[in-house]
Amino acid sequence: METESHNRPNSREQQIPLRDRKKLKTRLTIQQQAMRLFRAQGYNDTTVEQIAEAAEVSPSTFFRYFPTKESVVLTDFYDPMVIDLVLSQPPELSPLDALRKTVKEGYENMSAAERESEMERSRLIMSVPELRTAAMGNFLNVFQLMTDALSKRTGRPAGDGDIRMFAGAFFGIALAAGMIWLEDPSKDLIQLFDDGISYLEKGLPLARGE
């Protein structure tokens, strides 16, 4: 069976109990083998049974880790780490600077293989209509996690309108930067993020007709 060289997230595995590390390893293996099959024969022509066989698990085990075939693509193992990074930033940083530093640190902590894997996953999501549709539900979950983290950092109540507007603006920047990067991988993703955050800091000049 083909193996992947970028099992993730290695830097935190030692902090996880052994039983949970084994579960994480199984989840990663299933996802990696699924992506390999999607690459080789296409998303629509790949079945759950084929993924399970490649990952050396039963179909029932697959469904214990991923409720649907779509979820094996949509599950992002980095989301919880990003939220942790937001909460761990120095309290004196503004929310925008905390997010800027989070993006930079998160990207720098990824290996080249991990970055390539994330790009491939993003391209697949954008190219398959049912994945694009299903991704909206995942986006809403991450959006809620981010607003909760920003609420804790700022001391504002959960559900605060300003927090949600701010998080929405940031996610808009993230989406725009990601789309530009997917279209032209030669561009520096972190610079695209930083340029977008700087644009937000300037008060969105285009909104004023500038």
Coordinates of N, CA and C in Angstrom, one line a residue, residues 24-179:
L24 N -6.3 9.3 15.6 CA -5.9 10.3 14.7 C -5.1 9.8 13.5
K25 N -4.2 8.8 13.8 CA -3.5 8.2 12.7 C -4.4 7.5 11.7
T26 N -5.4 6.8 12.2 CA -6.4 6.1 11.3 C -7.1 7.1 10.5
R27 N -7.6 8.2 11.1 CA -8.3 9.3 10.3 C -7.4 9.8 9.2
L28 N -6.1 10.1 9.6 CA -5.2 10.6 8.6 C -4.9 9.7 7.4
T29 N -4.8 8.4 7.8 CA -4.5 7.4 6.8 C -5.7 7.3 5.8
I30 N -6.9 7.2 6.4 CA -8.1 7.2 5.5 C -8.2 8.4 4.6
Q31 N -7.9 9.6 5.1 CA -8.0 10.8 4.3 C -6.9 10.7 3.2
Q32 N -5.7 10.4 3.6 CA -4.6 10.4 2.6 C -4.8 9.3 1.5
Q33 N -5.3 8.2 1.9 CA -5.6 7.2 0.8 C -6.8 7.6 -0.1
A34 N -7.7 8.3 0.5 CA -8.8 8.8 -0.3 C -8.3 9.8 -1.3
M35 N -7.5 10.7 -0.9 CA -7.0 11.7 -1.8 C -6.1 11.1 -2.9
R36 N -5.4 10.0 -2.5 CA -4.6 9.3 -3.5 C -5.5 8.7 -4.6
L37 N -6.6 8.1 -4.2 CA -7.5 7.5 -5.1 C -8.2 8.6 -6.0
F38 N -8.6 9.7 -5.3 CA -9.3 10.7 -6.1 C -8.3 11.3 -7.2
R39 N -7.1 11.4 -6.8 CA -6.1 11.9 -7.8 C -5.9 10.9 -8.9
A40 N -6.0 9.6 -8.6 CA -5.7 8.6 -9.6 C -6.9 8.3 -10.5
Q41 N -8.1 8.3 -10.0 CA -9.2 7.9 -10.8 C -10.4 8.8 -10.7
G42 N -10.3 9.9 -10.0 CA -11.4 10.9 -10.0 C -12.3 10.7 -8.7
Y43 N -12.8 11.8 -8.3 CA -13.7 11.8 -7.1 C -14.9 10.9 -7.3
N44 N -15.6 11.2 -8.4 CA -16.9 10.5 -8.6 C -16.8 9.0 -8.8
D45 N -15.6 8.6 -9.4 CA -15.4 7.2 -9.7 C -14.8 6.4 -8.5
T46 N -14.6 7.1 -7.4 CA -14.0 6.4 -6.2 C -15.1 6.1 -5.2
T47 N -15.1 4.9 -4.7 CA -16.1 4.5 -3.8 C -15.6 4.4 -2.3
V48 N -16.5 4.5 -1.4 CA -16.1 4.3 0.0 C -15.4 3.0 0.2
E49 N -15.9 1.9 -0.4 CA -15.3 0.6 -0.3 C -13.8 0.6 -0.8
Q50 N -13.6 1.3 -1.9 CA -12.2 1.4 -2.4 C -11.3 2.1 -1.4
I51 N -11.8 3.2 -0.8 CA -11.0 4.0 0.1 C -10.7 3.1 1.3
A52 N -11.7 2.4 1.8 CA -11.5 1.6 3.0 C -10.5 0.5 2.8
E53 N -10.6 -0.1 1.6 CA -9.6 -1.2 1.2 C -8.2 -0.6 1.2
A54 N -8.0 0.6 0.6 CA -6.7 1.2 0.5 C -6.1 1.5 1.8
A55 N -7.0 1.9 2.7 CA -6.6 2.3 4.1 C -6.5 1.1 5.0
E56 N -6.8 0.0 4.5 CA -6.8 -1.3 5.3 C -7.7 -1.2 6.5
V57 N -8.9 -0.7 6.3 CA -10.0 -0.7 7.3 C -11.3 -1.2 6.6
S58 N -12.3 -1.5 7.5 CA -13.5 -2.0 6.9 C -14.4 -0.7 6.6
P59 N -15.4 -0.9 5.7 CA -16.3 0.2 5.4 C -17.0 0.8 6.7
S60 N -17.3 -0.1 7.6 CA -17.9 0.3 8.8 C -17.0 1.2 9.7
T61 N -15.7 0.9 9.6 CA -14.7 1.7 10.3 C -14.6 3.0 9.6
F62 N -14.6 3.0 8.3 CA -14.6 4.3 7.6 C -15.7 5.2 8.1
F63 N -16.9 4.7 8.2 CA -18.0 5.5 8.6 C -18.0 5.9 10.1
R64 N -17.2 5.2 10.9 CA -17.0 5.7 12.2 C -16.2 7.0 12.3
Y65 N -15.3 7.1 11.3 CA -14.4 8.3 11.3 C -14.9 9.4 10.4
F66 N -15.6 9.0 9.3 CA -16.2 10.0 8.4 C -17.6 9.6 8.0
P67 N -18.6 10.4 8.3 CA -20.0 10.0 8.0 C -20.3 9.9 6.5
T68 N -19.6 10.6 5.7 CA -19.9 10.5 4.2 C -18.5 10.6 3.5
K69 N -18.6 10.3 2.2 CA -17.4 10.4 1.3 C -17.0 11.9 1.2
E70 N -18.0 12.8 1.2 CA -17.7 14.2 1.1 C -16.8 14.6 2.3
S71 N -17.2 14.1 3.5 CA -16.5 14.6 4.7 C -15.0 14.2 4.8
V72 N -14.6 13.1 4.0 CA -13.2 12.7 4.0 C -12.4 13.8 3.4
V73 N -13.0 14.6 2.5 CA -12.3 15.7 1.8 C -12.4 17.0 2.6
L74 N -13.6 17.2 3.2 CA -13.9 18.5 3.9 C -13.3 18.6 5.2
T75 N -13.0 17.5 5.9 CA -12.4 17.5 7.2 C -11.0 18.1 7.2
D76 N -10.9 19.2 7.9 CA -9.6 19.9 8.0 C -9.0 19.8 9.4
F77 N -7.9 19.1 9.4 CA -7.2 18.8 10.7 C -6.5 20.0 11.3
Y78 N -6.4 21.1 10.5 CA -5.8 22.3 11.0 C -6.7 23.3 11.7
D79 N -8.0 23.2 11.5 CA -8.9 24.1 12.1 C -8.7 24.3 13.6
P80 N -8.7 23.2 14.3 CA -8.6 23.3 15.8 C -7.3 24.0 16.2
M81 N -6.2 23.7 15.4 CA -4.9 24.3 15.7 C -4.9 25.8 15.5
V82 N -5.6 26.2 14.4 CA -5.7 27.6 14.1 C -6.4 28.3 15.2
I83 N -7.5 27.8 15.7 CA -8.2 28.4 16.8 C -7.3 28.5 18.1
D84 N -6.6 27.4 18.4 CA -5.6 27.4 19.5 C -4.6 28.5 19.3
L85 N -4.1 28.7 18.1 CA -3.1 29.8 17.8 C -3.7 31.2 18.1
V86 N -5.0 31.4 17.7 CA -5.6 32.6 17.9 C -5.7 32.9 19.4
L87 N -6.0 31.9 20.2 CA -6.2 32.1 21.6 C -4.8 32.3 22.3
S88 N -3.8 31.8 21.7 CA -2.5 31.8 22.4 C -1.7 33.1 22.0
Q89 N -2.2 33.9 21.1 CA -1.4 35.1 20.8 C -1.4 36.1 22.0
P90 N -0.3 36.9 22.1 CA -0.1 37.8 23.2 C -1.4 38.7 23.4
P91 N -1.8 38.9 24.6 CA -3.1 39.6 24.8 C -3.0 41.1 24.3
E92 N -1.8 41.6 24.3 CA -1.6 43.0 23.9 C -1.9 43.3 22.4
L93 N -1.9 42.2 21.6 CA -2.1 42.3 20.2 C -3.6 42.6 19.9
S94 N -3.8 43.5 18.9 CA -5.2 43.7 18.5 C -5.7 42.5 17.8
P95 N -7.0 42.3 17.7 CA -7.6 41.2 17.1 C -7.0 40.9 15.7
L96 N -6.9 42.0 14.9 CA -6.4 41.9 13.5 C -4.9 41.4 13.5
D97 N -4.1 42.0 14.4 CA -2.7 41.6 14.5 C -2.6 40.1 15.0
A98 N -3.5 39.7 15.9 CA -3.5 38.4 16.4 C -3.8 37.4 15.2
L99 N -4.7 37.7 14.4 CA -5.1 36.9 13.2 C -3.9 36.9 12.2
R100 N -3.3 38.0 12.0 CA -2.2 38.1 11.1 C -1.0 37.2 11.5
K101 N -0.8 37.2 12.8 CA 0.3 36.4 13.4 C -0.1 34.9 13.4
T102 N -1.4 34.6 13.6 CA -1.8 33.3 13.6 C -1.6 32.6 12.2
V103 N -2.0 33.4 11.2 CA -1.9 32.9 9.8 C -0.4 32.6 9.5
K104 N 0.4 33.6 9.8 CA 1.9 33.4 9.5 C 2.5 32.2 10.2
E105 N 2.2 32.1 11.5 CA 2.7 31.0 12.3 C 2.2 29.6 11.8
G106 N 0.9 29.6 11.5 CA 0.3 28.4 11.1 C 0.9 27.9 9.8
Y107 N 1.1 28.8 8.8 CA 1.6 28.5 7.5 C 3.1 28.0 7.7
E108 N 3.9 28.7 8.5 CA 5.3 28.4 8.7 C 5.5 27.1 9.3
N109 N 4.5 26.6 10.1 CA 4.6 25.4 10.8 C 4.3 24.2 9.9
M110 N 3.8 24.4 8.7 CA 3.5 23.4 7.8 C 4.7 23.1 6.9
S111 N 4.8 21.8 6.6 CA 5.9 21.4 5.7 C 5.5 21.7 4.3
A112 N 6.4 21.6 3.4 CA 6.1 21.8 1.9 C 5.1 20.7 1.5
A113 N 5.2 19.5 2.0 CA 4.3 18.4 1.6 C 2.9 18.7 2.1
E114 N 2.8 19.2 3.3 CA 1.5 19.6 3.9 C 0.8 20.7 3.1
R115 N 1.6 21.7 2.7 CA 1.1 22.8 2.0 C 0.5 22.3 0.6
E116 N 1.3 21.4 0.0 CA 0.8 20.9 -1.3 C -0.5 20.0 -1.1
S117 N -0.5 19.3 0.0 CA -1.7 18.5 0.3 C -2.9 19.3 0.5
E118 N -2.7 20.5 1.2 CA -3.9 21.4 1.4 C -4.3 22.0 0.1
M119 N -3.4 22.3 -0.7 CA -3.7 22.9 -2.0 C -4.5 21.9 -2.9
E120 N -4.1 20.7 -2.9 CA -4.8 19.7 -3.6 C -6.2 19.5 -3.1
R121 N -6.4 19.5 -1.8 CA -7.7 19.3 -1.2 C -8.6 20.5 -1.6
S122 N -8.0 21.7 -1.5 CA -8.8 22.9 -1.8 C -9.2 22.9 -3.3
R123 N -8.3 22.4 -4.2 CA -8.7 22.4 -5.6 C -9.8 21.4 -5.8
L124 N -9.7 20.3 -5.1 CA -10.8 19.2 -5.3 C -12.1 19.8 -4.9
I125 N -12.1 20.5 -3.7 CA -13.4 21.0 -3.2 C -14.0 22.0 -4.2
M126 N -13.1 22.8 -4.8 CA -13.6 23.8 -5.8 C -14.1 23.2 -7.1
S127 N -13.6 22.0 -7.4 CA -13.8 21.5 -8.7 C -15.0 20.5 -8.7
V128 N -15.5 20.1 -7.6 CA -16.6 19.2 -7.5 C -17.8 19.9 -6.9
P129 N -18.9 20.0 -7.7 CA -20.1 20.8 -7.2 C -20.6 20.4 -5.8
E130 N -20.8 19.1 -5.6 CA -21.3 18.7 -4.3 C -20.4 19.0 -3.1
L131 N -19.1 19.0 -3.4 CA -18.1 19.3 -2.4 C -18.2 20.8 -2.1
R132 N -18.3 21.6 -3.1 CA -18.4 23.1 -2.9 C -19.7 23.4 -2.0
T133 N -20.8 22.7 -2.3 CA -22.0 22.9 -1.6 C -21.8 22.5 -0.1
A134 N -21.3 21.3 0.1 CA -21.1 20.8 1.4 C -20.1 21.6 2.2
A135 N -19.1 22.2 1.5 CA -18.1 23.0 2.2 C -18.7 24.2 3.0
M136 N -19.9 24.7 2.6 CA -20.5 25.8 3.3 C -20.9 25.4 4.7
G137 N -21.3 24.2 4.9 CA -21.6 23.8 6.3 C -20.3 23.7 7.1
N138 N -19.2 23.3 6.6 CA -18.0 23.3 7.3 C -17.5 24.7 7.6
F139 N -17.7 25.6 6.6 CA -17.3 27.0 6.8 C -18.1 27.6 8.0
L140 N -19.4 27.3 8.1 CA -20.1 27.9 9.2 C -19.7 27.4 10.5
N141 N -19.2 26.1 10.6 CA -18.7 25.6 11.8 C -17.4 26.3 12.2
V142 N -16.5 26.5 11.3 CA -15.2 27.1 11.5 C -15.5 28.6 11.9
F143 N -16.5 29.2 11.2 CA -16.8 30.6 11.5 C -17.2 30.7 13.0
Q144 N -18.0 29.8 13.4 CA -18.5 29.8 14.8 C -17.3 29.7 15.8
L145 N -16.4 28.7 15.5 CA -15.2 28.6 16.3 C -14.4 29.8 16.4
M146 N -14.3 30.5 15.2 CA -13.5 31.7 15.2 C -14.1 32.8 16.0
T147 N -15.5 33.0 15.9 CA -16.1 34.0 16.6 C -16.1 33.8 18.1
D148 N -16.1 32.5 18.5 CA -16.0 32.1 19.9 C -14.6 32.5 20.4
A149 N -13.5 32.2 19.6 CA -12.2 32.6 20.0 C -12.0 34.1 20.1
L150 N -12.5 34.8 19.2 CA -12.4 36.3 19.2 C -13.2 36.9 20.4
S151 N -14.3 36.2 20.7 CA -15.1 36.7 21.9 C -14.2 36.5 23.2
K152 N -13.5 35.4 23.3 CA -12.7 35.2 24.5 C -11.5 36.2 24.5
R153 N -10.9 36.5 23.3 CA -9.8 37.4 23.3 C -10.2 38.8 23.7
T154 N -11.4 39.2 23.2 CA -11.8 40.6 23.4 C -12.7 40.8 24.6
G155 N -13.2 39.7 25.2 CA -14.1 39.9 26.4 C -15.5 40.3 26.0
R156 N -15.8 40.3 24.7 CA -17.1 40.6 24.3 C -18.0 39.3 24.4
P157 N -19.3 39.5 24.5 CA -20.2 38.4 24.7 C -20.3 37.5 23.4
A158 N -20.5 36.3 23.6 CA -20.7 35.4 22.4 C -21.9 35.9 21.6
G159 N -21.7 35.9 20.3 CA -22.8 36.4 19.4 C -22.8 37.8 19.2
D160 N -21.8 38.5 19.7 CA -21.7 40.0 19.5 C -21.6 40.3 18.0
G161 N -22.4 41.3 17.6 CA -22.5 41.6 16.2 C -21.2 42.1 15.6
D162 N -20.5 42.9 16.3 CA -19.2 43.4 15.8 C -18.2 42.3 15.6
I163 N -18.2 41.3 16.5 CA -17.3 40.1 16.4 C -17.6 39.4 15.1
R164 N -18.9 39.2 14.9 CA -19.3 38.4 13.7 C -19.0 39.2 12.4
M165 N -19.2 40.4 12.4 CA -18.8 41.2 11.2 C -17.3 41.2 11.0
F166 N -16.5 41.3 12.1 CA -15.1 41.3 11.9 C -14.6 39.9 11.4
A167 N -15.2 38.8 12.0 CA -14.8 37.5 11.6 C -15.2 37.3 10.1
G168 N -16.3 37.8 9.7 CA -16.8 37.7 8.3 C -15.8 38.4 7.4
A169 N -15.4 39.6 7.8 CA -14.4 40.3 6.9 C -13.1 39.5 6.8
F170 N -12.7 38.9 7.9 CA -11.4 38.2 7.8 C -11.6 36.9 6.9
F171 N -12.7 36.2 7.1 CA -12.9 35.0 6.3 C -13.0 35.4 4.8
G172 N -13.6 36.6 4.5 CA -13.6 37.1 3.1 C -12.2 37.2 2.6
I173 N -11.3 37.8 3.4 CA -9.9 38.0 3.0 C -9.3 36.6 2.7
A174 N -9.5 35.7 3.7 CA -8.9 34.3 3.6 C -9.4 33.7 2.3
L175 N -10.7 33.8 2.0 CA -11.2 33.2 0.8 C -10.6 33.8 -0.5
A176 N -10.5 35.1 -0.5 CA -10.0 35.8 -1.7 C -8.5 35.4 -1.9
A177 N -7.7 35.4 -0.8 CA -6.3 35.1 -0.9 C -6.1 33.6 -1.3
G178 N -7.0 32.7 -0.8 CA -6.9 31.3 -1.2 C -7.2 31.1 -2.7
M179 N -8.2 31.8 -3.2 CA -8.6 31.7 -4.6 C -7.5 32.2 -5.5

